[in-house]
Amino acid sequence: MLAAQIFAVAIFIAMFLLIVWDKIERHFVTLGCGALTLVVVFGICMRSWSAIWNTIAVKAFATKEFWYQVTESESKGINWATIVFIAGMMVMVEGMAKAGFFRWLCMRIAYLVKCKTIPIFITFMIMSAVLSMFIDSITVIMFLAAVTVELAVLLKFNPIPMILSEIFCANLGGSATMCGDPPNIIVGTSMGFSFFDFLFNTGAAAGISLVVCIVFFYIVFRKELVSKNAEPVDMTKLPKPSEAITDKKGFILSSIIFGIAVVLLVTHSMTHLTVAAIGTFIAAITLLANAKHALELLKKVDYKTLLFFIGLFIVVCGLEETGILKYIADFISDISGGNIMLMVAIILWLSAIASAFVDNIPFAATMVPIIQSLAPIVTASGADPNTLAWALSLGTDIGGSATPIGASANVVGTSVAAKNGYPISWGRYCAKLAPATVIVLVISTVYLFVRYL
């Protein structure tokens, strides 16, 4: 097992460095490292066909729980539900774009704020956070990043600052509710929390942090968004919002489909439909509504991003199957001893650091039993044992913002930017969003200490 652990960590580090190097397309990097994990770690070192089979996890498609799940449970191996969901949302977004929905929205927003870049910038940050409280952050970023690129072309500004800010605010908003981010679903269902439990606890921290982040990003990006030599935009030369609609019937259908997607995502905890079922259904009705252009929509799906996720999931499975993630969780339990404040701080910060580099879904699933075992110690000290859960949720959700691979929304947002000719390097991403992540983590630490300890 030791050899398997060494190779699993080495492959992960190699993958991480190659992605940062940014000389090889990242889906090739993750798929190559994923193949090495399957062959070297599981095949040669562990000699476990079951580990390979569990990681590939294609049998999940044939299970009832993949499509309809009464109680949430973390999945082993490649998270096909996430892959299917993202693919379905991509099809929906392409259908909306073809009907002119995004261009119409661009022009509507431009007219409302009189084509001023800074008001658009602030509005989109707030919109990203609020929508992500109720809709998966992947969908929110897929939608807002596409709109941002359209606006950038029309109003001639650099969309990268806006996309980076939207990504961060989407992850922040997702931390506020139980349905906002997958780790929250795992924590909430495992510990019996409701939507409003999260809203009144992590939601308060997210609200305070959002105000600070809006000010922070305004200061950081203001010069990039406003050019000294820029001429005022002549709104009379811009097309009217109604002119952006290329297909009125398709526009109406796309709007209805988007509304259905929102309702299904907000109510999925009541309907018990999984995100895989929702993604498949949304893709199907989008293709039916655009039957003449169905093949064209399928061709426009960003398959490179989907392949990137598949490879990433396999490499993370290497860390999970060899027990590396369990070691990290046990370390938190051992080093904190009986000091409650230290325990909360370690869970928050170590969860954040780990989630910046490792998919936060399996990490959250690994950590839940640890915080449950630590709860009696916290209770005995007179503190609220649920504080550990709020620390875990905030750490995993917010920490994922620090790097381009820390959360699904980050990967999707940077992919949309790159696809439209605005690549975001690791250096630029981390230089802007890592400091914001640290600021929010400091705010969260103070919040947890003051409110609960």
Coordinates of C-alpha atoms in Angstrom, one line a residue:
M1 CA 0.0 0.0 0.0
L2 CA 2.9 2.4 0.7
A3 CA 4.1 2.2 -2.9
A4 CA 0.5 2.8 -4.1
Q5 CA 0.3 5.9 -1.8
I6 CA 3.6 7.3 -3.0
F7 CA 2.7 6.9 -6.7
A8 CA -0.8 8.3 -6.1
V9 CA 0.7 11.4 -4.5
A10 CA 3.4 11.7 -7.2
I11 CA 0.9 11.4 -10.0
F12 CA -1.3 14.1 -8.4
I13 CA 1.6 16.5 -7.9
A14 CA 2.8 15.9 -11.5
M15 CA -0.7 16.6 -12.8
F16 CA -0.9 19.7 -10.8
L17 CA 2.5 21.0 -12.0
L18 CA 1.7 20.2 -15.6
I19 CA -1.6 22.1 -15.4
V20 CA 0.2 25.1 -13.8
W21 CA 2.9 24.9 -16.5
D22 CA 0.1 25.3 -19.1
K23 CA 2.0 24.0 -22.1
I24 CA -0.1 20.9 -22.6
E25 CA -3.9 21.1 -23.0
R26 CA -5.2 20.3 -19.5
H27 CA -7.6 17.6 -20.6
F28 CA -4.6 15.6 -22.0
V29 CA -2.8 16.1 -18.7
T30 CA -5.6 14.9 -16.5
L31 CA -6.5 12.0 -18.8
G32 CA -2.8 10.9 -19.0
C33 CA -2.4 11.1 -15.2
G34 CA -5.8 9.3 -14.8
A35 CA -4.5 6.5 -17.0
L36 CA -1.3 6.3 -14.9
T37 CA -3.4 6.1 -11.7
L38 CA -5.4 3.2 -13.1
V39 CA -2.4 1.3 -14.4
V40 CA 0.3 2.0 -11.9
V41 CA -1.5 2.7 -8.6
F42 CA -4.5 0.3 -8.9
G43 CA -3.1 -2.2 -11.4
I44 CA 0.6 -2.7 -10.6
C45 CA 0.9 -1.5 -6.9
M46 CA -2.5 -2.5 -5.5
R47 CA -3.3 -5.3 -8.1
S48 CA -6.9 -4.5 -7.5
W49 CA -9.4 -4.9 -10.3
S50 CA -12.2 -3.8 -8.0
A51 CA -10.4 -0.4 -7.4
I52 CA -10.2 0.1 -11.2
W53 CA -13.8 -1.0 -11.6
N54 CA -15.1 1.2 -8.7
T55 CA -13.2 4.2 -10.1
I56 CA -14.5 3.9 -13.6
A57 CA -18.0 3.4 -12.1
V58 CA -19.9 3.0 -15.3
K59 CA -22.3 0.6 -13.4
A60 CA -23.7 3.8 -11.7
F61 CA -25.7 4.5 -14.9
A62 CA -27.7 1.4 -14.4
T63 CA -28.7 2.1 -10.8
K64 CA -31.9 3.7 -9.6
E65 CA -30.0 6.0 -7.2
F66 CA -28.1 7.6 -10.1
W67 CA -31.4 9.1 -11.4
Y68 CA -33.6 9.1 -8.4
Q69 CA -32.2 9.3 -4.8
V70 CA -34.3 9.7 -1.7
T71 CA -31.3 10.1 0.6
E72 CA -28.0 11.7 -0.5
S73 CA -24.9 9.6 -0.5
E74 CA -21.4 10.3 -1.7
S75 CA -20.4 8.4 -4.9
K76 CA -17.3 6.4 -5.4
G77 CA -15.1 6.8 -8.5
I78 CA -15.7 9.2 -11.4
N79 CA -18.6 11.4 -10.5
W80 CA -20.6 10.7 -13.6
A81 CA -23.6 12.6 -12.2
T82 CA -21.5 15.8 -12.4
I83 CA -20.3 15.0 -15.9
V84 CA -23.8 14.3 -17.2
F85 CA -25.2 17.4 -15.5
I86 CA -22.6 19.7 -16.9
A87 CA -23.1 18.2 -20.4
G88 CA -26.8 18.8 -20.1
M89 CA -26.4 22.4 -19.0
M90 CA -23.9 23.0 -21.9
V91 CA -26.5 21.8 -24.4
M92 CA -29.1 24.1 -22.8
V93 CA -26.7 27.1 -22.8
E94 CA -25.9 26.5 -26.5
G95 CA -29.6 26.3 -27.3
M96 CA -30.2 29.6 -25.5
A97 CA -27.3 31.2 -27.3
K98 CA -28.6 30.1 -30.7
A99 CA -32.0 31.7 -30.0
G100 CA -30.3 35.0 -29.1
F101 CA -31.1 34.8 -25.4
F102 CA -27.7 35.9 -24.2
R103 CA -27.3 38.7 -26.6
W104 CA -30.8 40.0 -25.7
L105 CA -29.8 39.8 -22.0
C106 CA -26.6 41.6 -22.7
M107 CA -28.3 44.5 -24.4
R108 CA -31.0 44.7 -21.8
I109 CA -28.4 45.0 -19.0
A110 CA -26.4 47.5 -21.1
Y111 CA -29.4 49.7 -21.5
L112 CA -30.4 49.5 -17.8
V113 CA -27.0 50.7 -16.6
K114 CA -26.5 53.0 -19.6
C115 CA -23.5 50.9 -20.8
K116 CA -21.4 51.7 -17.8
T117 CA -18.8 49.0 -17.1
I118 CA -18.5 49.3 -13.4
P119 CA -22.2 49.0 -12.6
I120 CA -22.3 45.9 -14.8
F121 CA -19.3 44.5 -13.0
I122 CA -21.0 45.0 -9.5
T123 CA -24.4 43.8 -10.7
F124 CA -22.9 40.6 -12.1
M125 CA -21.1 39.8 -8.9
I126 CA -24.2 40.2 -6.8
M127 CA -26.2 38.2 -9.4
S128 CA -23.6 35.4 -9.3
A129 CA -23.7 35.1 -5.5
V130 CA -27.5 35.2 -5.2
L131 CA -28.2 32.8 -8.1
S132 CA -25.7 30.3 -6.7
M133 CA -27.6 30.2 -3.4
F134 CA -30.4 28.3 -5.2
I135 CA -28.9 27.0 -8.5
D136 CA -25.7 25.0 -8.9
S137 CA -22.8 27.3 -9.3
I138 CA -21.7 25.5 -12.5
T139 CA -25.0 26.5 -14.2
V140 CA -24.7 30.1 -12.9
I141 CA -21.1 30.5 -14.2
M142 CA -21.9 28.9 -17.5
F143 CA -24.7 31.4 -18.0
L144 CA -23.0 34.5 -16.6
A145 CA -19.6 33.9 -18.3
A146 CA -21.3 33.6 -21.7
V147 CA -23.2 36.9 -21.1
T148 CA -20.0 38.6 -19.9
V149 CA -18.1 37.7 -23.1
E150 CA -21.0 39.0 -25.2
L151 CA -21.0 42.2 -23.3
A152 CA -17.2 42.6 -23.6
V153 CA -17.5 42.3 -27.4
L154 CA -20.2 44.9 -27.6
L155 CA -18.8 47.4 -25.1
K156 CA -15.1 46.7 -25.8
F157 CA -13.8 45.8 -22.3
N158 CA -11.7 43.0 -21.0
P159 CA -14.1 40.3 -19.7
I160 CA -11.5 38.4 -17.6
P161 CA -11.8 40.5 -14.4
M162 CA -15.6 40.1 -14.5
I163 CA -15.4 36.3 -15.1
L164 CA -12.9 35.9 -12.2
S165 CA -15.1 37.9 -9.9
E166 CA -18.2 36.0 -10.9
I167 CA -16.4 32.7 -10.3
F168 CA -15.5 33.7 -6.8
C169 CA -18.9 35.1 -5.9
A170 CA -20.6 31.9 -7.3
N171 CA -18.6 29.8 -4.9
L172 CA -19.2 32.2 -2.0
G173 CA -23.0 32.2 -2.7
G174 CA -22.9 28.4 -2.9
S175 CA -21.7 28.2 0.6
A176 CA -24.8 30.0 1.9
T177 CA -27.3 27.2 1.4
M178 CA -27.6 23.5 1.5
C179 CA -28.4 23.2 -2.2
G180 CA -25.7 25.7 -3.2
D181 CA -22.7 23.4 -3.4
P182 CA -22.3 19.6 -3.4
P183 CA -20.2 19.5 -0.1
N184 CA -23.1 21.2 1.7
I185 CA -25.5 18.5 0.4
I186 CA -23.2 15.8 1.9
V187 CA -22.8 17.6 5.2
G188 CA -26.4 18.6 5.5
T189 CA -27.9 15.2 4.7
S190 CA -25.3 13.4 6.9
M191 CA -26.0 15.6 9.9
G192 CA -29.7 16.3 9.4
F193 CA -29.6 20.0 8.5
S194 CA -32.2 21.8 6.5
F195 CA -32.0 24.5 3.8
F196 CA -32.6 27.2 6.4
D197 CA -30.0 25.8 8.9
F198 CA -27.4 26.6 6.3
L199 CA -28.9 30.0 5.4
F200 CA -29.0 31.2 9.0
N201 CA -25.4 30.0 9.8
T202 CA -23.1 29.8 6.7
G203 CA -25.4 32.2 4.9
A204 CA -24.6 35.0 7.4
A205 CA -20.9 34.6 6.9
A206 CA -21.3 34.6 3.1
G207 CA -23.4 37.8 3.2
I208 CA -20.8 39.6 5.2
S209 CA -18.0 38.3 3.0
L210 CA -19.9 39.3 -0.2
V211 CA -19.9 43.0 0.8
V212 CA -16.2 42.9 1.5
C213 CA -15.4 41.1 -1.7
I214 CA -17.3 43.5 -3.9
V215 CA -15.2 46.3 -2.4
F216 CA -12.0 44.2 -2.8
F217 CA -12.6 43.3 -6.5
Y218 CA -13.6 46.9 -7.3
I219 CA -10.3 48.1 -6.0
V220 CA -8.3 45.3 -7.7
F221 CA -9.9 45.4 -11.1
R222 CA -11.1 49.0 -11.5
K223 CA -8.2 50.1 -13.6
E224 CA -8.5 47.1 -15.9
L225 CA -12.2 47.7 -16.5
V226 CA -12.0 51.5 -17.1
S227 CA -9.6 52.7 -19.8
K228 CA -8.5 56.3 -19.6
N229 CA -8.6 56.7 -23.3
A230 CA -12.0 54.9 -23.7
E231 CA -14.6 57.0 -25.6
P232 CA -18.2 57.1 -24.2
V233 CA -20.4 54.5 -25.7
D234 CA -22.9 55.9 -28.2
M235 CA -26.0 53.9 -27.2
T236 CA -27.9 55.0 -30.3
K237 CA -25.4 52.9 -32.3
L238 CA -26.0 49.8 -30.3
P239 CA -28.7 47.4 -31.4
K240 CA -32.0 47.3 -29.5
P241 CA -32.5 44.3 -27.2
S242 CA -35.4 43.1 -29.3
E243 CA -33.0 43.0 -32.4
A244 CA -30.8 40.5 -30.6
I245 CA -33.6 37.8 -30.7
T246 CA -32.9 35.7 -33.9
D247 CA -35.7 33.2 -33.3
K248 CA -38.7 34.4 -31.3
K249 CA -40.1 30.9 -30.9
G250 CA -36.7 29.5 -30.0
F251 CA -36.3 32.4 -27.5
I252 CA -39.5 31.6 -25.8
L253 CA -38.8 27.9 -25.6
S254 CA -35.3 28.6 -24.4
S255 CA -36.6 30.9 -21.6
I256 CA -39.1 28.2 -20.6
I257 CA -36.5 25.5 -20.5
F258 CA -34.2 27.7 -18.4
G259 CA -37.1 28.3 -16.0
I260 CA -37.7 24.6 -15.8
A261 CA -34.0 24.0 -15.0
V262 CA -34.1 26.5 -12.2
V263 CA -37.3 25.0 -10.7
L264 CA -35.9 21.5 -10.9
L265 CA -32.6 22.5 -9.3
V266 CA -34.2 24.4 -6.5
T267 CA -36.7 21.6 -5.7
H268 CA -34.5 18.6 -6.4
S269 CA -34.3 17.9 -2.6
M270 CA -38.1 17.5 -2.6
T271 CA -38.5 15.7 -6.0
H272 CA -35.4 13.5 -5.3
L273 CA -34.4 13.8 -8.9
T274 CA -30.6 13.7 -9.1
V275 CA -28.6 16.3 -10.9
A276 CA -27.8 13.6 -13.5
A277 CA -31.5 13.2 -14.2
I278 CA -32.1 16.9 -14.3
G279 CA -29.2 17.4 -16.7
T280 CA -30.3 14.6 -19.0
F281 CA -33.9 15.9 -19.0
I282 CA -32.9 19.5 -19.8
A283 CA -30.6 18.4 -22.6
A284 CA -33.3 16.2 -24.1
I285 CA -36.0 18.9 -24.2
T286 CA -33.5 21.4 -25.5
L287 CA -32.6 19.1 -28.4
L288 CA -36.3 18.4 -29.1
A289 CA -37.1 22.1 -29.1
N290 CA -34.2 22.6 -31.5
A291 CA -34.7 19.4 -33.5
K292 CA -33.4 20.9 -36.8
H293 CA -30.2 22.1 -35.1
A294 CA -29.7 19.3 -32.6
L295 CA -26.5 18.0 -34.2
E296 CA -25.1 21.5 -34.3
L297 CA -25.8 22.0 -30.6
L298 CA -24.2 18.7 -29.7
K299 CA -21.0 19.6 -31.7
K300 CA -20.7 22.9 -29.7
V301 CA -20.6 21.1 -26.3
D302 CA -17.2 21.7 -24.7
Y303 CA -16.0 18.1 -24.6
K304 CA -12.5 19.1 -23.5
T305 CA -13.9 20.3 -20.2
L306 CA -15.8 17.1 -19.7
L307 CA -12.7 15.0 -20.4
F308 CA -10.7 17.2 -18.0
F309 CA -13.2 16.4 -15.2
I310 CA -13.1 12.7 -16.0
G311 CA -9.3 12.6 -15.7
L312 CA -9.3 14.7 -12.6
F313 CA -11.8 12.5 -10.8
I314 CA -9.7 9.4 -11.5
V315 CA -6.5 11.0 -10.1
V316 CA -8.4 12.1 -7.0
C317 CA -9.8 8.6 -6.6
G318 CA -6.1 7.5 -6.4
L319 CA -5.7 9.6 -3.3
E320 CA -9.0 8.4 -1.9
E321 CA -8.5 4.7 -2.5
T322 CA -5.0 4.7 -1.0
G323 CA -6.2 6.5 2.1
I324 CA -4.4 9.8 1.6
L325 CA -7.5 11.8 2.2
K326 CA -8.3 9.8 5.3
Y327 CA -4.8 10.6 6.6
I328 CA -5.5 14.3 6.2
A329 CA -8.8 14.0 8.1
D330 CA -7.2 12.0 10.9
F331 CA -4.4 14.6 11.2
I332 CA -7.1 17.3 12.0
S333 CA -8.4 15.1 14.8
D334 CA -5.0 14.3 16.3
I335 CA -3.4 17.8 16.2
S336 CA -6.3 19.7 17.6
G337 CA -6.4 17.7 20.9
G338 CA -9.1 19.2 23.1
N339 CA -8.8 22.8 22.1
I340 CA -12.1 23.8 20.5
M341 CA -10.9 27.0 18.9
L342 CA -7.9 25.3 17.4
M343 CA -10.1 22.4 16.2
V344 CA -12.5 24.8 14.4
A345 CA -9.6 26.8 12.9
I346 CA -7.8 23.6 11.7
I347 CA -11.0 22.2 10.1
L348 CA -11.7 25.5 8.4
W349 CA -8.2 26.3 7.1
L350 CA -7.1 22.7 6.3
S351 CA -10.3 22.0 4.5
A352 CA -9.8 25.2 2.5
I353 CA -6.2 24.4 1.6
A354 CA -7.1 20.9 0.6
S355 CA -10.1 22.0 -1.4
A356 CA -8.0 24.4 -3.4
F357 CA -6.2 21.4 -5.0
V358 CA -8.4 18.4 -4.4
D359 CA -12.0 18.0 -5.4
N360 CA -14.0 19.1 -2.4
I361 CA -16.8 16.5 -2.7
P362 CA -14.8 13.4 -1.6
F363 CA -12.9 15.5 0.9
A364 CA -16.2 16.6 2.5
A365 CA -17.4 13.0 2.5
T366 CA -14.2 11.9 4.3
M367 CA -14.4 14.7 6.8
V368 CA -18.0 14.2 7.9
P369 CA -17.3 11.1 10.1
I370 CA -14.4 13.0 11.7
I371 CA -16.4 16.0 12.8
Q372 CA -19.2 13.6 14.0
S373 CA -16.6 11.8 16.2
L374 CA -15.3 15.2 17.5
A375 CA -18.8 16.5 18.3
P376 CA -19.0 15.0 21.8
I377 CA -15.8 16.8 22.7
V378 CA -17.2 20.1 21.6
T379 CA -20.5 19.5 23.4
A380 CA -18.7 18.7 26.6
S381 CA -16.9 22.0 26.4
G382 CA -20.2 23.8 26.3
A383 CA -19.9 24.9 22.6
D384 CA -22.2 24.2 19.7
P385 CA -21.1 21.0 18.0
N386 CA -22.6 22.1 14.8
T387 CA -19.8 24.7 14.6
L388 CA -17.6 22.0 13.2
A389 CA -20.0 21.4 10.3
W390 CA -20.2 25.1 9.5
A391 CA -16.4 25.3 9.5
L392 CA -16.2 22.3 7.1
S393 CA -18.7 23.7 4.7
L394 CA -17.2 27.2 4.6
G395 CA -13.7 25.7 4.3
T396 CA -14.5 23.4 1.4
D397 CA -16.7 25.8 -0.5
I398 CA -14.6 28.9 -0.1
G399 CA -11.2 27.2 -0.4
G400 CA -12.1 25.9 -3.8
S401 CA -12.0 29.4 -5.2
A402 CA -8.2 29.8 -4.7
T403 CA -7.1 27.8 -7.8
P404 CA -8.5 27.1 -11.3
I405 CA -9.1 23.5 -10.4
G406 CA -10.4 23.9 -6.9
A407 CA -14.1 23.9 -7.8
S408 CA -16.2 22.9 -10.8
A409 CA -17.4 26.5 -11.4
N410 CA -13.7 27.6 -11.7
V411 CA -13.0 25.0 -14.5
V412 CA -16.2 25.9 -16.4
G413 CA -15.7 29.6 -16.1
T414 CA -12.1 29.6 -17.2
S415 CA -13.0 27.2 -20.0
V416 CA -15.7 29.5 -21.3
A417 CA -13.2 32.4 -21.3
A418 CA -10.6 30.4 -23.1
K419 CA -13.1 29.1 -25.7
N420 CA -13.9 32.7 -26.6
G421 CA -10.3 33.8 -26.9
Y422 CA -9.6 35.0 -23.3
P423 CA -7.4 32.4 -21.7
I424 CA -6.8 32.8 -18.0
S425 CA -3.4 31.6 -16.8
W426 CA -2.8 30.0 -13.4
G427 CA -0.7 33.0 -12.4
R428 CA -3.3 35.6 -13.1
Y429 CA -6.1 33.5 -11.6
C430 CA -4.2 32.9 -8.3
A431 CA -2.8 36.4 -8.1
K432 CA -6.3 37.8 -7.9
L433 CA -8.5 35.1 -6.3
A434 CA -6.1 33.6 -3.8
P435 CA -5.9 36.8 -1.7
A436 CA -9.7 37.1 -1.8
T437 CA -10.0 33.6 -0.6
V438 CA -7.7 34.3 2.4
I439 CA -9.7 37.4 3.2
V440 CA -13.0 35.5 3.3
L441 CA -11.4 32.7 5.4
V442 CA -10.2 35.3 7.9
I443 CA -13.7 36.7 8.0
S444 CA -15.2 33.2 8.5
T445 CA -12.7 32.4 11.3
V446 CA -13.6 35.5 13.2
Y447 CA -17.3 34.9 12.5
L448 CA -17.2 31.3 13.8
F449 CA -15.2 32.3 16.9
V450 CA -17.4 35.3 17.8
R451 CA -20.8 33.6 17.1
Y452 CA -20.3 30.1 18.4
L453 CA -17.2 29.9 20.8

